[in-house]
JSON list of C-alpha atoms in Angstrom, two decimals:
[
{"chain": "A", "resi": 870, "resn": "GLU", "atom": "CA", "xyz": [-17.55, -28.65, 28.24]},
{"chain": "A", "resi": 871, "resn": "LEU", "atom": "CA", "xyz": [-14.58, -31.11, 27.04]},
{"chain": "A", "resi": 872, "resn": "ALA", "atom": "CA", "xyz": [-12.86, -28.17, 24.60]},
{"chain": "A", "resi": 873, "resn": "ILE", "atom": "CA", "xyz": [-12.13, -30.82, 22.30]},
{"chain": "A", "resi": 874, "resn": "THR", "atom": "CA", "xyz": [-13.63, -29.61, 18.97]},
{"chain": "A", "resi": 875, "resn": "TYR", "atom": "CA", "xyz": [-15.06, -26.31, 17.46]},
{"chain": "A", "resi": 876, "resn": "SER", "atom": "CA", "xyz": [-16.98, -27.94, 14.87]},
{"chain": "A", "resi": 877, "resn": "PRO", "atom": "CA", "xyz": [-19.20, -30.51, 15.85]},
{"chain": "A", "resi": 878, "resn": "ALA", "atom": "CA", "xyz": [-21.74, -31.55, 13.12]},
{"chain": "A", "resi": 879, "resn": "VAL", "atom": "CA", "xyz": [-24.66, -34.07, 13.04]},
{"chain": "A", "resi": 880, "resn": "GLY", "atom": "CA", "xyz": [-26.87, -34.95, 9.78]},
{"chain": "A", "resi": 881, "resn": "SER", "atom": "CA", "xyz": [-28.65, -37.40, 8.04]},
{"chain": "A", "resi": 882, "resn": "SER", "atom": "CA", "xyz": [-29.35, -38.78, 4.78]},
{"chain": "A", "resi": 883, "resn": "SER", "atom": "CA", "xyz": [-32.13, -40.93, 3.32]},
{"chain": "A", "resi": 884, "resn": "SER", "atom": "CA", "xyz": [-32.18, -42.90, -0.17]},
{"chain": "A", "resi": 885, "resn": "ASP", "atom": "CA", "xyz": [-35.09, -41.70, -2.68]},
{"chain": "A", "resi": 886, "resn": "VAL", "atom": "CA", "xyz": [-34.18, -45.31, -4.27]},
{"chain": "A", "resi": 887, "resn": "PHE", "atom": "CA", "xyz": [-34.28, -48.14, -0.98]},
{"chain": "A", "resi": 888, "resn": "GLU", "atom": "CA", "xyz": [-37.44, -47.58, 1.23]},
{"chain": "A", "resi": 889, "resn": "GLY", "atom": "CA", "xyz": [-36.35, -47.41, 4.69]},
{"chain": "A", "resi": 890, "resn": "TYR", "atom": "CA", "xyz": [-32.37, -47.06, 3.74]},
{"chain": "A", "resi": 891, "resn": "GLY", "atom": "CA", "xyz": [-30.91, -44.16, 5.48]},
{"chain": "A", "resi": 892, "resn": "SER", "atom": "CA", "xyz": [-27.98, -42.90, 8.03]},
{"chain": "A", "resi": 893, "resn": "ILE", "atom": "CA", "xyz": [-27.55, -40.59, 10.74]},
{"chain": "A", "resi": 894, "resn": "PHE", "atom": "CA", "xyz": [-24.19, -39.05, 11.27]},
{"chain": "A", "resi": 895, "resn": "ALA", "atom": "CA", "xyz": [-22.38, -37.01, 13.88]},
{"chain": "A", "resi": 896, "resn": "SER", "atom": "CA", "xyz": [-18.99, -35.63, 13.12]},
{"chain": "A", "resi": 897, "resn": "ALA", "atom": "CA", "xyz": [-16.34, -33.63, 14.65]},
{"chain": "A", "resi": 898, "resn": "GLN", "atom": "CA", "xyz": [-12.41, -32.66, 14.91]},
{"chain": "A", "resi": 899, "resn": "VAL", "atom": "CA", "xyz": [-10.62, -33.96, 17.48]},
{"chain": "A", "resi": 900, "resn": "THR", "atom": "CA", "xyz": [-7.04, -35.13, 18.10]},
{"chain": "A", "resi": 901, "resn": "PRO", "atom": "CA", "xyz": [-6.44, -38.73, 18.26]},
{"chain": "A", "resi": 902, "resn": "GLU", "atom": "CA", "xyz": [-6.04, -38.71, 22.23]},
{"chain": "A", "resi": 903, "resn": "ASN", "atom": "CA", "xyz": [-9.62, -37.52, 22.56]},
{"chain": "A", "resi": 904, "resn": "ARG", "atom": "CA", "xyz": [-11.04, -39.71, 19.82]},
{"chain": "A", "resi": 905, "resn": "ALA", "atom": "CA", "xyz": [-12.26, -42.17, 22.69]},
{"chain": "A", "resi": 906, "resn": "THR", "atom": "CA", "xyz": [-13.93, -39.22, 24.87]},
{"chain": "A", "resi": 907, "resn": "PHE", "atom": "CA", "xyz": [-15.80, -38.11, 21.71]},
{"chain": "A", "resi": 908, "resn": "PHE", "atom": "CA", "xyz": [-17.39, -41.43, 20.95]},
{"chain": "A", "resi": 909, "resn": "THR", "atom": "CA", "xyz": [-18.22, -41.38, 24.76]},
{"chain": "A", "resi": 910, "resn": "GLU", "atom": "CA", "xyz": [-19.79, -38.56, 24.82]},
{"chain": "A", "resi": 911, "resn": "LEU", "atom": "CA", "xyz": [-21.78, -39.27, 21.62]},
{"chain": "A", "resi": 912, "resn": "ASP", "atom": "CA", "xyz": [-23.17, -42.34, 23.36]},
{"chain": "A", "resi": 913, "resn": "ALA", "atom": "CA", "xyz": [-24.09, -40.61, 26.17]},
{"chain": "A", "resi": 914, "resn": "ILE", "atom": "CA", "xyz": [-25.87, -38.11, 24.16]},
{"chain": "A", "resi": 915, "resn": "ALA", "atom": "CA", "xyz": [-27.87, -40.54, 22.34]},
{"chain": "A", "resi": 916, "resn": "ALA", "atom": "CA", "xyz": [-28.69, -42.14, 25.76]},
{"chain": "A", "resi": 917, "resn": "SER", "atom": "CA", "xyz": [-30.07, -38.89, 27.22]},
{"chain": "A", "resi": 918, "resn": "LEU", "atom": "CA", "xyz": [-32.08, -38.05, 24.06]},
{"chain": "A", "resi": 919, "resn": "ARG", "atom": "CA", "xyz": [-33.46, -41.81, 24.09]},
{"chain": "A", "resi": 920, "resn": "ASP", "atom": "CA", "xyz": [-34.03, -41.47, 28.01]},
{"chain": "A", "resi": 921, "resn": "THR", "atom": "CA", "xyz": [-35.57, -37.94, 28.63]},
{"chain": "A", "resi": 922, "resn": "PRO", "atom": "CA", "xyz": [-37.42, -35.40, 26.10]},
{"chain": "A", "resi": 923, "resn": "VAL", "atom": "CA", "xyz": [-35.47, -32.47, 25.13]},
{"chain": "A", "resi": 924, "resn": "THR", "atom": "CA", "xyz": [-36.88, -29.35, 27.22]},
{"chain": "A", "resi": 925, "resn": "GLU", "atom": "CA", "xyz": [-38.92, -26.78, 24.90]},
{"chain": "A", "resi": 926, "resn": "ASP", "atom": "CA", "xyz": [-36.01, -24.16, 25.60]},
{"chain": "A", "resi": 927, "resn": "GLU", "atom": "CA", "xyz": [-33.59, -26.59, 23.79]},
{"chain": "A", "resi": 928, "resn": "LEU", "atom": "CA", "xyz": [-35.89, -27.65, 21.40]},
{"chain": "A", "resi": 929, "resn": "ASN", "atom": "CA", "xyz": [-36.88, -23.92, 20.11]},
{"chain": "A", "resi": 930, "resn": "ARG", "atom": "CA", "xyz": [-32.79, -23.00, 20.27]},
{"chain": "A", "resi": 931, "resn": "ALA", "atom": "CA", "xyz": [-32.12, -25.78, 17.85]},
{"chain": "A", "resi": 932, "resn": "ARG", "atom": "CA", "xyz": [-35.06, -25.70, 15.66]},
{"chain": "A", "resi": 933, "resn": "ALA", "atom": "CA", "xyz": [-34.75, -21.55, 15.24]},
{"chain": "A", "resi": 934, "resn": "PRO", "atom": "CA", "xyz": [-31.91, -21.07, 13.78]},
{"chain": "A", "resi": 935, "resn": "GLU", "atom": "CA", "xyz": [-33.00, -23.96, 10.84]},
{"chain": "A", "resi": 936, "resn": "VAL", "atom": "CA", "xyz": [-36.46, -22.31, 10.34]},
{"chain": "A", "resi": 937, "resn": "GLU", "atom": "CA", "xyz": [-34.73, -18.83, 10.02]},
{"chain": "A", "resi": 938, "resn": "ARG", "atom": "CA", "xyz": [-31.94, -20.58, 7.67]},
{"chain": "A", "resi": 939, "resn": "LEU", "atom": "CA", "xyz": [-34.97, -22.49, 5.44]},
{"chain": "A", "resi": 940, "resn": "ARG", "atom": "CA", "xyz": [-36.93, -18.84, 4.90]},
{"chain": "A", "resi": 941, "resn": "ARG", "atom": "CA", "xyz": [-33.63, -17.51, 3.84]},
{"chain": "A", "resi": 942, "resn": "ALA", "atom": "CA", "xyz": [-33.24, -19.91, 1.78]},
{"chain": "A", "resi": 943, "resn": "GLN", "atom": "CA", "xyz": [-36.73, -20.22, 0.23]},
{"chain": "A", "resi": 944, "resn": "ALA", "atom": "CA", "xyz": [-36.39, -16.62, -0.67]},
{"chain": "A", "resi": 945, "resn": "GLY", "atom": "CA", "xyz": [-33.75, -17.31, -3.60]},
{"chain": "A", "resi": 946, "resn": "ASN", "atom": "CA", "xyz": [-33.74, -19.21, -6.55]},
{"chain": "A", "resi": 947, "resn": "GLU", "atom": "CA", "xyz": [-31.03, -21.47, -5.62]},
{"chain": "A", "resi": 948, "resn": "TYR", "atom": "CA", "xyz": [-32.92, -23.52, -3.16]},
{"chain": "A", "resi": 949, "resn": "TRP", "atom": "CA", "xyz": [-36.09, -23.60, -5.46]},
{"chain": "A", "resi": 950, "resn": "ILE", "atom": "CA", "xyz": [-33.87, -25.28, -8.34]},
{"chain": "A", "resi": 951, "resn": "SER", "atom": "CA", "xyz": [-32.25, -27.60, -6.38]},
{"chain": "A", "resi": 952, "resn": "GLN", "atom": "CA", "xyz": [-35.29, -28.51, -4.53]},
{"chain": "A", "resi": 953, "resn": "LEU", "atom": "CA", "xyz": [-37.62, -29.04, -7.83]},
{"chain": "A", "resi": 954, "resn": "SER", "atom": "CA", "xyz": [-35.26, -30.94, -9.69]},
{"chain": "A", "resi": 955, "resn": "ASP", "atom": "CA", "xyz": [-37.53, -33.90, -9.20]},
{"chain": "A", "resi": 956, "resn": "VAL", "atom": "CA", "xyz": [-40.99, -32.78, -9.19]},
{"chain": "A", "resi": 957, "resn": "ASP", "atom": "CA", "xyz": [-41.82, -33.64, -12.76]},
{"chain": "A", "resi": 958, "resn": "SER", "atom": "CA", "xyz": [-40.61, -37.59, -12.14]},
{"chain": "A", "resi": 959, "resn": "ASP", "atom": "CA", "xyz": [-42.24, -37.39, -8.24]},
{"chain": "A", "resi": 960, "resn": "PRO", "atom": "CA", "xyz": [-45.09, -34.98, -7.84]},
{"chain": "A", "resi": 961, "resn": "ALA", "atom": "CA", "xyz": [-45.26, -35.93, -4.01]},
{"chain": "A", "resi": 962, "resn": "ALA", "atom": "CA", "xyz": [-42.37, -34.20, -3.88]},
{"chain": "A", "resi": 963, "resn": "VAL", "atom": "CA", "xyz": [-43.97, -30.53, -4.21]},
{"chain": "A", "resi": 964, "resn": "ALA", "atom": "CA", "xyz": [-45.82, -31.25, -0.92]},
{"chain": "A", "resi": 965, "resn": "GLU", "atom": "CA", "xyz": [-42.48, -32.36, 1.06]},
{"chain": "A", "resi": 966, "resn": "ILE", "atom": "CA", "xyz": [-40.62, -29.72, -0.22]},
{"chain": "A", "resi": 967, "resn": "THR", "atom": "CA", "xyz": [-43.09, -26.95, 0.57]},
{"chain": "A", "resi": 968, "resn": "GLY", "atom": "CA", "xyz": [-43.76, -28.85, 3.98]},
{"chain": "A", "resi": 969, "resn": "HIS", "atom": "CA", "xyz": [-40.05, -28.68, 5.42]},
{"chain": "A", "resi": 970, "resn": "ILE", "atom": "CA", "xyz": [-40.72, -25.69, 7.90]},
{"chain": "A", "resi": 971, "resn": "ALA", "atom": "CA", "xyz": [-44.10, -26.42, 9.37]},
{"chain": "A", "resi": 972, "resn": "ASP", "atom": "CA", "xyz": [-42.69, -29.70, 9.78]},
{"chain": "A", "resi": 973, "resn": "LEU", "atom": "CA", "xyz": [-39.95, -28.68, 11.80]},
{"chain": "A", "resi": 974, "resn": "GLU", "atom": "CA", "xyz": [-42.68, -26.36, 13.51]},
{"chain": "A", "resi": 975, "resn": "ALA", "atom": "CA", "xyz": [-44.67, -29.55, 14.96]},
{"chain": "A", "resi": 976, "resn": "ALA", "atom": "CA", "xyz": [-41.87, -31.21, 16.42]},
{"chain": "A", "resi": 977, "resn": "THR", "atom": "CA", "xyz": [-42.48, -31.89, 19.90]},
{"chain": "A", "resi": 978, "resn": "PRO", "atom": "CA", "xyz": [-39.94, -33.12, 23.02]},
{"chain": "A", "resi": 979, "resn": "ALA", "atom": "CA", "xyz": [-42.29, -36.51, 22.82]},
{"chain": "A", "resi": 980, "resn": "ILE", "atom": "CA", "xyz": [-41.81, -37.10, 18.86]},
{"chain": "A", "resi": 981, "resn": "LEU", "atom": "CA", "xyz": [-38.24, -36.53, 19.24]},
{"chain": "A", "resi": 982, "resn": "GLN", "atom": "CA", "xyz": [-37.38, -38.68, 22.27]},
{"chain": "A", "resi": 983, "resn": "ALA", "atom": "CA", "xyz": [-39.61, -41.57, 19.99]},
{"chain": "A", "resi": 984, "resn": "VAL", "atom": "CA", "xyz": [-37.24, -40.83, 17.11]},
{"chain": "A", "resi": 985, "resn": "ALA", "atom": "CA", "xyz": [-34.15, -41.19, 19.46]},
{"chain": "A", "resi": 986, "resn": "GLN", "atom": "CA", "xyz": [-35.85, -44.17, 20.85]},
{"chain": "A", "resi": 987, "resn": "ARG", "atom": "CA", "xyz": [-36.23, -45.74, 17.33]},
{"chain": "A", "resi": 988, "resn": "TYR", "atom": "CA", "xyz": [-32.99, -44.91, 15.66]},
{"chain": "A", "resi": 989, "resn": "LEU", "atom": "CA", "xyz": [-30.59, -44.65, 18.31]},
{"chain": "A", "resi": 990, "resn": "ASP", "atom": "CA", "xyz": [-30.61, -48.17, 19.71]},
{"chain": "A", "resi": 991, "resn": "PRO", "atom": "CA", "xyz": [-27.09, -49.01, 20.56]},
{"chain": "A", "resi": 992, "resn": "SER", "atom": "CA", "xyz": [-27.70, -52.63, 19.76]},
{"chain": "A", "resi": 993, "resn": "LYS", "atom": "CA", "xyz": [-28.45, -51.58, 16.05]}
]
């Protein structure tokens, strides 16, 4: 709506070394004068995710491309080579790797709201 970016991105990273450590990030290419607007909108999105569950339609529109991306990636060796590199030292990694799609498909609006309430706390 603001026409200030064509490249929004979000993601997360968790540590394999330090239990309970990780980060969530959001980024966008914006002009310096739109920087404050970006952060205002980001805060509003986080508040909305905490306060109101996403709809099933919103969840499905976000989830479907990621599930499809994973299915396509799993059809090639590059995915498995990158994913299986730690299996010899962490046998539990196999269940995690093979459960990626099932985990995405099991997500519900209530689960996402609970996660947002836990991790998108403005005081943290």
